[in-house]
Short mmCIF file of N, CA and C in Angstrom, two decimals:
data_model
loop_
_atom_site.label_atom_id
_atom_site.label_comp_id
_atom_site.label_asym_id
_atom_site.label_seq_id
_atom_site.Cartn_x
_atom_site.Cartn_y
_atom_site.Cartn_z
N UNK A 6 -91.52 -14.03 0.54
CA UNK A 6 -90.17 -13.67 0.96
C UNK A 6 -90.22 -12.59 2.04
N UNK A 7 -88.89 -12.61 2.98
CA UNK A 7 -88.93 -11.67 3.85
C UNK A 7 -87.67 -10.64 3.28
N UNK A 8 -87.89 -9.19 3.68
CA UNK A 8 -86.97 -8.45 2.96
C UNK A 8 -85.78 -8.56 3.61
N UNK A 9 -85.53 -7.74 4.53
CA UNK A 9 -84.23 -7.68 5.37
C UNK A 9 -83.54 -8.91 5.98
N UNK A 10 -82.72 -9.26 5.54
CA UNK A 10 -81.85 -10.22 5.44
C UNK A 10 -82.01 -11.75 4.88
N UNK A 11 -82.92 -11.01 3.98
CA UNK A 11 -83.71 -11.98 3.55
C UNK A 11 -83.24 -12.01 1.92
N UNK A 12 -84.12 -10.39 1.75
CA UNK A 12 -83.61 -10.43 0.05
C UNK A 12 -82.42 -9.43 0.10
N UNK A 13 -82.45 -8.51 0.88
CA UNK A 13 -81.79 -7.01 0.92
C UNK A 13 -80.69 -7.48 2.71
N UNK A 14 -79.59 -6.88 2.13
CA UNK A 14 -78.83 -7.29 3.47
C UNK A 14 -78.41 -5.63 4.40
N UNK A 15 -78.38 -5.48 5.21
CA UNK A 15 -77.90 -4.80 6.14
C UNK A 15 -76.73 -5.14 7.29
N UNK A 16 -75.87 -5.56 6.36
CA UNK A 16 -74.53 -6.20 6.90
C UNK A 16 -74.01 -4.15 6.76
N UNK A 17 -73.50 -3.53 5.87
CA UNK A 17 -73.60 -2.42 5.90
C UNK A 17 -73.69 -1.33 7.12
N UNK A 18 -74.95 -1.42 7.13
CA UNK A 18 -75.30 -0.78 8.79
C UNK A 18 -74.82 -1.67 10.40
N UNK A 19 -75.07 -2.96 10.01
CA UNK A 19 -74.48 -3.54 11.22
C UNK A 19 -72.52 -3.20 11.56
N UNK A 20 -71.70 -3.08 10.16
CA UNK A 20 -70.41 -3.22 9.99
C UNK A 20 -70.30 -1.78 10.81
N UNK A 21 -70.63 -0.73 10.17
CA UNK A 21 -70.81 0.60 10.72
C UNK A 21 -70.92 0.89 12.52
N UNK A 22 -71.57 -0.15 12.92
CA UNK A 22 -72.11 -0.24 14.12
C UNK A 22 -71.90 -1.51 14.91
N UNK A 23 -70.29 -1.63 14.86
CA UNK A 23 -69.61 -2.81 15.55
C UNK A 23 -70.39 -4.34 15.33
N UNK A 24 -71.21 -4.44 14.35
CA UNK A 24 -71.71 -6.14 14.40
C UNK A 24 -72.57 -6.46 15.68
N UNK A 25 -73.42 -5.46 16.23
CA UNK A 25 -73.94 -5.47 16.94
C UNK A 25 -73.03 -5.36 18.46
N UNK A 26 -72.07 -4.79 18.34
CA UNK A 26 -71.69 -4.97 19.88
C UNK A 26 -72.03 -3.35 20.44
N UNK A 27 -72.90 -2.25 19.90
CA UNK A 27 -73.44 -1.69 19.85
C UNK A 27 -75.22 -1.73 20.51
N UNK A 28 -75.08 -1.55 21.61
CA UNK A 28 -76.91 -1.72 21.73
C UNK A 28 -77.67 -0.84 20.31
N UNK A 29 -78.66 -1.82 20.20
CA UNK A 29 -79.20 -1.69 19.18
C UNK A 29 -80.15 -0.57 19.08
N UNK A 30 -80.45 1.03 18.35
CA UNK A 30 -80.87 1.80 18.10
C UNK A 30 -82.31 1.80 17.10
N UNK A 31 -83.18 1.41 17.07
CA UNK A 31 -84.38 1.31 16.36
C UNK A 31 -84.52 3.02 15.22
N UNK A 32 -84.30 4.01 15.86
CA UNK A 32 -84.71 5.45 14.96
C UNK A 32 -82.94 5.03 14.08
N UNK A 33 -81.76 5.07 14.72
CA UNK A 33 -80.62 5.03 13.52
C UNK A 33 -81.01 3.72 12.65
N UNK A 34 -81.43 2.34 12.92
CA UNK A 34 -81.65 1.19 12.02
C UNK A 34 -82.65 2.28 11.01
N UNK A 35 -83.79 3.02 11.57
CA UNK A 35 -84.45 3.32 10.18
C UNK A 35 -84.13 4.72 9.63
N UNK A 36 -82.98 5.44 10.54
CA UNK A 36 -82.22 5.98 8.98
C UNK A 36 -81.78 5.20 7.99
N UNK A 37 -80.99 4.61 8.64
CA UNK A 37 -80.12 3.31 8.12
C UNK A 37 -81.37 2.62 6.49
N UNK A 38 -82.12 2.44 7.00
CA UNK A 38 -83.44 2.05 5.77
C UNK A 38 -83.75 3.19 4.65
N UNK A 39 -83.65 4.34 5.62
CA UNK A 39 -84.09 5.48 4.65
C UNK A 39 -83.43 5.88 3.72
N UNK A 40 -82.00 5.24 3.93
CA UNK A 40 -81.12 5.77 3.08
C UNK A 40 -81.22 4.48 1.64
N UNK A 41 -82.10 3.88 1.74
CA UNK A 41 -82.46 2.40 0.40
C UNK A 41 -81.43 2.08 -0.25
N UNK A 42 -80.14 2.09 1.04
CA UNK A 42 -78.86 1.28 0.31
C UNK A 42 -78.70 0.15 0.42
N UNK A 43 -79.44 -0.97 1.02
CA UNK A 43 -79.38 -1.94 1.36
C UNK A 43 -78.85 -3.05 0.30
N UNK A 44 -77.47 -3.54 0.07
CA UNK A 44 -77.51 -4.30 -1.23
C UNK A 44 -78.18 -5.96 -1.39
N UNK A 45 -78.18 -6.38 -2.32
CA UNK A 45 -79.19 -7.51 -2.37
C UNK A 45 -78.26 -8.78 -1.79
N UNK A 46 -79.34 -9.77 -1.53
CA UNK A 46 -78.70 -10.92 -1.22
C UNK A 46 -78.23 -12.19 -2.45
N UNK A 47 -77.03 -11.54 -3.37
CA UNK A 47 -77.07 -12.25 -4.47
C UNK A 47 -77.85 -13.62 -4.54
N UNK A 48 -77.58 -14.51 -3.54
CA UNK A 48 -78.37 -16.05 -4.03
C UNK A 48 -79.80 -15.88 -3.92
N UNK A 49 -80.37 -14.98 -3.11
CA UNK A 49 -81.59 -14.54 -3.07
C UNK A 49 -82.49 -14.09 -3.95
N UNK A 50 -81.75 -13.77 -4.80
CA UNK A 50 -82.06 -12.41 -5.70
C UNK A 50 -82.23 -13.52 -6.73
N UNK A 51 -81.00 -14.62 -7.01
CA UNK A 51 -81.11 -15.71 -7.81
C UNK A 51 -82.57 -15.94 -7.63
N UNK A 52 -82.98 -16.93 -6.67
CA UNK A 52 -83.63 -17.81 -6.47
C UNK A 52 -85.04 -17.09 -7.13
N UNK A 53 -85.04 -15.37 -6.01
CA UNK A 53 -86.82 -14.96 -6.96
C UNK A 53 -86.76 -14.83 -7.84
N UNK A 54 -85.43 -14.85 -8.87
CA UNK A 54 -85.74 -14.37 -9.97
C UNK A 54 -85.98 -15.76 -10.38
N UNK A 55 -85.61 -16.98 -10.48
CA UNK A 55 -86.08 -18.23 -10.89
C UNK A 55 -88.04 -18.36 -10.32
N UNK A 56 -87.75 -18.08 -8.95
CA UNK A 56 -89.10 -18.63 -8.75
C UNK A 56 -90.34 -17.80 -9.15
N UNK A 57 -90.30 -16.39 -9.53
CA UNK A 57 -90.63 -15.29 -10.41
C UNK A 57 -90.66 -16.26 -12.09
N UNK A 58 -89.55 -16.90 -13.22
CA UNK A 58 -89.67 -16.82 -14.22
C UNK A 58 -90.19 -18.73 -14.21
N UNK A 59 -90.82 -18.99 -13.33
CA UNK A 59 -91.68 -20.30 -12.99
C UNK A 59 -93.15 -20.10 -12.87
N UNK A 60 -93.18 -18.71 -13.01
CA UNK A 60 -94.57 -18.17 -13.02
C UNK A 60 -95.17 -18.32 -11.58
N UNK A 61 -94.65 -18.33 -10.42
CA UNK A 61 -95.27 -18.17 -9.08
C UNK A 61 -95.46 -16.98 -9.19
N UNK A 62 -96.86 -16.62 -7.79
CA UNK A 62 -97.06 -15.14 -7.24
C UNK A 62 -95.57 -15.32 -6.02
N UNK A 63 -95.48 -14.16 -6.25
CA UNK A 63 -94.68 -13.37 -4.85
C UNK A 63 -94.76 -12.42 -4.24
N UNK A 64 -95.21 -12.11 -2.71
CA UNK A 64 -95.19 -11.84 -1.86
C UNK A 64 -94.12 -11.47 -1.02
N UNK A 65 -93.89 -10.14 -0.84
CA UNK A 65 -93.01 -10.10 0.40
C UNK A 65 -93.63 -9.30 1.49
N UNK A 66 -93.33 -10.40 2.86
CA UNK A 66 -93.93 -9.61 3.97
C UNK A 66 -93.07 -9.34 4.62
N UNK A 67 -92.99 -8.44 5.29
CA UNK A 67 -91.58 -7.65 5.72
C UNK A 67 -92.18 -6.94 7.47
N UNK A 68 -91.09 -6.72 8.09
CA UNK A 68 -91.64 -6.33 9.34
C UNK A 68 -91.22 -4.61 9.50
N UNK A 69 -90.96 -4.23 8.16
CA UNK A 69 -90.63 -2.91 7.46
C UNK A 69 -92.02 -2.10 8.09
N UNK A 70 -92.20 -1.04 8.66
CA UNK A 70 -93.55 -0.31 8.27
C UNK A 70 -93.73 0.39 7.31
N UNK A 71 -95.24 0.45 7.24
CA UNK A 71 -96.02 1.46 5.85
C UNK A 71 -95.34 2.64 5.51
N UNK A 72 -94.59 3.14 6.88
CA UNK A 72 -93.43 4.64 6.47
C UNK A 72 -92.62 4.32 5.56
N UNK A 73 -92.40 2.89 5.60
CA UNK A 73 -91.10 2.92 4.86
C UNK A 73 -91.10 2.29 3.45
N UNK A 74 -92.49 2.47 3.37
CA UNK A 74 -92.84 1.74 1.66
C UNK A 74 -91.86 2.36 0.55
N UNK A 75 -91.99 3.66 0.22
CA UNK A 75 -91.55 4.38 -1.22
C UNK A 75 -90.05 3.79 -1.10
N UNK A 76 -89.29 4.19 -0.09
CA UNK A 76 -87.81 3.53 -0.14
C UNK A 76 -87.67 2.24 -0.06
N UNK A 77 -88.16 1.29 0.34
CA UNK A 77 -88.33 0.18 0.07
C UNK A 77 -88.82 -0.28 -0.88
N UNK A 78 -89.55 0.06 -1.56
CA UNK A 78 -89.76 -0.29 -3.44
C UNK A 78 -88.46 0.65 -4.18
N UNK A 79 -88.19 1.49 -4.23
CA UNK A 79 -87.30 2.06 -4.94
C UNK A 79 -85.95 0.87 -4.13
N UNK A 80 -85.38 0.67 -3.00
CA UNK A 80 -84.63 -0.14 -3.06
C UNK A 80 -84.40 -1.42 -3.28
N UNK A 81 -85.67 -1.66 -3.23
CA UNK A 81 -85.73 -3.25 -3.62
C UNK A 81 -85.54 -3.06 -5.34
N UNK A 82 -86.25 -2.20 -6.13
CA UNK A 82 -85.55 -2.18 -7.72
C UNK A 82 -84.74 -1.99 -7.71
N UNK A 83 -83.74 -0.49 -7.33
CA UNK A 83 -82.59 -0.93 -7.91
C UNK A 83 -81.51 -1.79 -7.69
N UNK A 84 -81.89 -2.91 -6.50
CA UNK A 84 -81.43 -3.94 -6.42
C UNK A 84 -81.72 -5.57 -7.45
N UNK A 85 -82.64 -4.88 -8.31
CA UNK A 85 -83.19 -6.50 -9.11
C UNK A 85 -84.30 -7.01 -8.87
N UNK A 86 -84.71 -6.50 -7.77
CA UNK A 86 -86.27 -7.12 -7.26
C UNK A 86 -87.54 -6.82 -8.27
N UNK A 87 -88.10 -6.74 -8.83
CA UNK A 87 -89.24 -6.37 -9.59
C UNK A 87 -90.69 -7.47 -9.70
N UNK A 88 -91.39 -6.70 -10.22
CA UNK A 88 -92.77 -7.16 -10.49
C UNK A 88 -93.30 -8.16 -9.62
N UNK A 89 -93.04 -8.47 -8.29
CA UNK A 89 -93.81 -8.76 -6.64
C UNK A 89 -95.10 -8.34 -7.03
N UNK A 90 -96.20 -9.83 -6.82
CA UNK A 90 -97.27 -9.11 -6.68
C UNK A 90 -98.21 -8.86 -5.47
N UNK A 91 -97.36 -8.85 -4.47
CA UNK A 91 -97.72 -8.22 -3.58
C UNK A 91 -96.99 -7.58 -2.45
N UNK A 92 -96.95 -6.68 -1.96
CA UNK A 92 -95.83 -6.05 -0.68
C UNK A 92 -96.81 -5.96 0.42
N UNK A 93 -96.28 -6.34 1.54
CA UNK A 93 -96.93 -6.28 2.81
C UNK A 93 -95.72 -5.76 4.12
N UNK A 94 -96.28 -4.67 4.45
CA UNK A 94 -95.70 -3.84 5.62
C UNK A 94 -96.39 -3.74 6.66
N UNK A 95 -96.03 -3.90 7.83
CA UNK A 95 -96.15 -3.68 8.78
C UNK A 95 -97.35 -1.87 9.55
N UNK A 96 -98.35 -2.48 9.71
CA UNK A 96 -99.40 -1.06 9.60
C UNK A 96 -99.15 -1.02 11.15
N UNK A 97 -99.60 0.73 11.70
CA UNK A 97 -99.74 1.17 13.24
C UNK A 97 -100.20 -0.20 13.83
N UNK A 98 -101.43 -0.73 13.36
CA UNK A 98 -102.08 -1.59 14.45
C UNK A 98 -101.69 -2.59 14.44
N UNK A 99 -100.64 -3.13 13.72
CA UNK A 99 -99.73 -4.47 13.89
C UNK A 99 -98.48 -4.08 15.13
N UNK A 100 -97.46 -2.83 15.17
CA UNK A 100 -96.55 -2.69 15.70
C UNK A 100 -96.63 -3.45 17.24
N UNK A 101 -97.81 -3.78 17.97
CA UNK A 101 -97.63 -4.29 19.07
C UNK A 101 -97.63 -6.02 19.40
N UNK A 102 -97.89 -6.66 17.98
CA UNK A 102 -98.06 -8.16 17.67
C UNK A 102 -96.26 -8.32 17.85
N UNK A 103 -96.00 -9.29 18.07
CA UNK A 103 -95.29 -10.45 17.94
C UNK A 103 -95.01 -10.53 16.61
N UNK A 104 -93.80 -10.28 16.01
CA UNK A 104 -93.24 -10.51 14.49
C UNK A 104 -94.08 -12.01 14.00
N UNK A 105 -94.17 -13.23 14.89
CA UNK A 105 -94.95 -14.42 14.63
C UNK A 105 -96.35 -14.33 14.30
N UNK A 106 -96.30 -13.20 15.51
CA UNK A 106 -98.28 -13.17 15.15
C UNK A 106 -99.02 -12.92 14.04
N UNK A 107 -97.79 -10.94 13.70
CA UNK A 107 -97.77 -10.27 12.74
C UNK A 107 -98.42 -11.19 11.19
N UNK A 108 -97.00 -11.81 11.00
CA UNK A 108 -96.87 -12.74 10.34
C UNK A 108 -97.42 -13.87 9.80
N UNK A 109 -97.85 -14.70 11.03
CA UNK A 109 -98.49 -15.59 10.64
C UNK A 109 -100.57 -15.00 10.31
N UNK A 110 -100.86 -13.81 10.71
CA UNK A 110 -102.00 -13.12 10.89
C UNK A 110 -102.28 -12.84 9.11
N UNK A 111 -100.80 -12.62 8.81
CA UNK A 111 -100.82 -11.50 7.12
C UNK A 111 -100.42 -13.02 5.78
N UNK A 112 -100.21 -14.22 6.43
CA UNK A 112 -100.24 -15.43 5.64
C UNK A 112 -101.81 -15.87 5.41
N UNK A 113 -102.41 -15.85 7.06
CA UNK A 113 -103.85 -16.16 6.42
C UNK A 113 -104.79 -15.64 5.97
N UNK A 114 -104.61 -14.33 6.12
CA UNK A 114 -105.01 -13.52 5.38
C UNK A 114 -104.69 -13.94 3.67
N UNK A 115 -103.90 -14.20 3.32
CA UNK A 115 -103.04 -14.55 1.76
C UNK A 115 -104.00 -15.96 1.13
N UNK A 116 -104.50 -16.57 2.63
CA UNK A 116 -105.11 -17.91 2.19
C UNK A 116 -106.51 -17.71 1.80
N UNK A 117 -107.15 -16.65 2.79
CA UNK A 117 -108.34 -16.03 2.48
C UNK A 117 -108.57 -15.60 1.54
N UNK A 118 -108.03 -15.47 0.76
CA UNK A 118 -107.40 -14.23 -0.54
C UNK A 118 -107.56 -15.58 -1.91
N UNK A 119 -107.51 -16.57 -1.10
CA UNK A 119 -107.47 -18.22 -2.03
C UNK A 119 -105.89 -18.47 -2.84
N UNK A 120 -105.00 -18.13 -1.92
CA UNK A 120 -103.59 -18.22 -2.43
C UNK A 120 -103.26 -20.06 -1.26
N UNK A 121 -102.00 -20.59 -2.36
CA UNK A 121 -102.16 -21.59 -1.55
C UNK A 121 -100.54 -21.13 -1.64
N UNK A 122 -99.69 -20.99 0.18
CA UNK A 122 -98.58 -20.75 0.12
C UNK A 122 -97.45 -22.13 -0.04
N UNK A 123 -96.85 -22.36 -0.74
CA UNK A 123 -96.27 -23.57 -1.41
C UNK A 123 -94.60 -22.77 -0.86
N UNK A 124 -93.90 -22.07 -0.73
CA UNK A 124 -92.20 -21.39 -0.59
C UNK A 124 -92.53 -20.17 0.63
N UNK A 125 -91.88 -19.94 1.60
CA UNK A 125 -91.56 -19.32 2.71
C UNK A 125 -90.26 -19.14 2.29
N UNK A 126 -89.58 -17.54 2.65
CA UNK A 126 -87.59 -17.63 2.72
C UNK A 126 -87.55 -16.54 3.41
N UNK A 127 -87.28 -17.06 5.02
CA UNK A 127 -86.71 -15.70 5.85
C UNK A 127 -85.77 -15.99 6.68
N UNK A 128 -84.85 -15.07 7.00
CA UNK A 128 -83.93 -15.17 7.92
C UNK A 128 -83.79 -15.56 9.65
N UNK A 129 -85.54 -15.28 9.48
CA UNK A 129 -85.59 -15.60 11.48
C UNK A 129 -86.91 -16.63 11.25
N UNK A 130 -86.97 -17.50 12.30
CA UNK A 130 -87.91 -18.37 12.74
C UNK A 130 -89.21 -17.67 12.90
N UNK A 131 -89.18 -16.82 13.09
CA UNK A 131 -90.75 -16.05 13.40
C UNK A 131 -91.50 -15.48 12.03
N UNK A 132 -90.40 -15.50 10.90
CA UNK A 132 -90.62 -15.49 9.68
C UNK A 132 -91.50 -16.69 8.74
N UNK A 133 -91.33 -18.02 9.60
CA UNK A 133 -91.71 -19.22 9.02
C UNK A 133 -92.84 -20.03 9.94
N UNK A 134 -92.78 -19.97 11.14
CA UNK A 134 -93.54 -20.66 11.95
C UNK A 134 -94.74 -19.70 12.26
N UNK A 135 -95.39 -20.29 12.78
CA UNK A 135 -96.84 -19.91 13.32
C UNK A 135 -97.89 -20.88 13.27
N UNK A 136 -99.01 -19.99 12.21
CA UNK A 136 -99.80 -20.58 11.50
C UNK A 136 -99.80 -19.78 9.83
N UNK A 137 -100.57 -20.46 9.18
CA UNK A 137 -100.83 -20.64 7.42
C UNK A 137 -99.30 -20.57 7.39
N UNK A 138 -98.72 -21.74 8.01
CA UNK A 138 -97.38 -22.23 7.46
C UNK A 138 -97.28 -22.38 5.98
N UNK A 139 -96.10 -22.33 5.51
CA UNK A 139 -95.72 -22.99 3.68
C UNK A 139 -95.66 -24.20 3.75
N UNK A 140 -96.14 -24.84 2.29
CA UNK A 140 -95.56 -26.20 2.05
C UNK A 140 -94.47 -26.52 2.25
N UNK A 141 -93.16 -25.64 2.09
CA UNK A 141 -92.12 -25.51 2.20
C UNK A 141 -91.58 -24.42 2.82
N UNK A 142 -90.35 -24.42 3.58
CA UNK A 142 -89.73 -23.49 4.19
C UNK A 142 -88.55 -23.39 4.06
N UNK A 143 -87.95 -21.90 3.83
CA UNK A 143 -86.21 -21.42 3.79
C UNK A 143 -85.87 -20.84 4.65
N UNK A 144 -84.67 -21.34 5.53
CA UNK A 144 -84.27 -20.21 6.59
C UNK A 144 -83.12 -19.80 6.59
N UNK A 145 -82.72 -18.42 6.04
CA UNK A 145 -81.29 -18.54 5.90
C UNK A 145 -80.97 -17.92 7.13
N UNK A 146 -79.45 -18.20 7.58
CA UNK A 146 -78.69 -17.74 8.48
C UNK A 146 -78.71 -16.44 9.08
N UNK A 147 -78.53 -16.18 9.84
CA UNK A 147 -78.60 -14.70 10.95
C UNK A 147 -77.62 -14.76 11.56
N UNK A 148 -76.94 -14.36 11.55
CA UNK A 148 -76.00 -14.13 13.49
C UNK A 148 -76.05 -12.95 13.60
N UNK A 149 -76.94 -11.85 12.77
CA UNK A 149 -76.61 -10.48 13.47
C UNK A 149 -77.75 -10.58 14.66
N UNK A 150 -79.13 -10.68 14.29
CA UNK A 150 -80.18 -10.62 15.93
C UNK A 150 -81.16 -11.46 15.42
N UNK A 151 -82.03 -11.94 16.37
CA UNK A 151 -82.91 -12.85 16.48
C UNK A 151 -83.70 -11.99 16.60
N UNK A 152 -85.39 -12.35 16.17
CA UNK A 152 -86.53 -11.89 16.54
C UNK A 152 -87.62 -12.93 16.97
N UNK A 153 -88.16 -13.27 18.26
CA UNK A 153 -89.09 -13.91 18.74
C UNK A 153 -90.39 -13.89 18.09
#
């Protein structure tokens, strides 16, 4: 799974900040994070918790950085999220990859690892495509921004 707008929504911060008719601020988006109000994406929240009590591993890779781990586990619980067995953030030496590259770099890595990825669910295309694609793929809707 991917976090932001994925499991956790930031409709919130966008509403605050005209729906994007606001050029977009990168240091206020990660106050905006720091503050781990982000509320969940109810059907989202459904689904891991089904695909969680099916006994799958889960993974969320997020384009979040390593700064922003502690608030991002504390917000992802008290949103419902729990027992993920694995979190993946975004480290210094990724920040200059391509969200795709990022991405598709930290899946095969997952395969190396001898995981076979069977469910993908993110909000942007660069979330799902690459390479060590899923058996399956979810893409939910965006209209706040695209990421290449």
């Amino acid at each position: 799974f991917d976090i932001d707008e994925t499991l956790l929504s930031n409709l919130p911060y966008y509403a605050q900040h005209g729906y994007r008719l606001e050029l977009f601020d990168h240091r206020e988006f990660d106050r905006w994070v720091e503050t781990g109000e982000a509320p969940a994406i109810p059907s989202s929240l459904r689904l891991y918790r089904e695909v969680r009590d099916l006994g799958f591993k889960t993974f969320l890779l997020t384009g979040r950085t390593e700064a922003h781990e502690a608030v991002t586990v504390d917000n992802l619980r008290r949103q419902g999220f729990h027992h993920w067995d694995k979190l993946i953030l975004r480290a210094a030496a990724d920040r200059e990859k391509t969200a795709t590259d990022y991405k598709s770099e930290k899946r095969k890595e997952m395969e190396a690892e001898g995981y076979k990825i069977l469910g993908n669910s993110g909000d942007q295309w660069s979330d799902l495509l690459g390479y060590s694609m899923s058996a399956r793929s979810f893409k939910l809707p965006n209209p706040m921004y695209y990421i290449p």
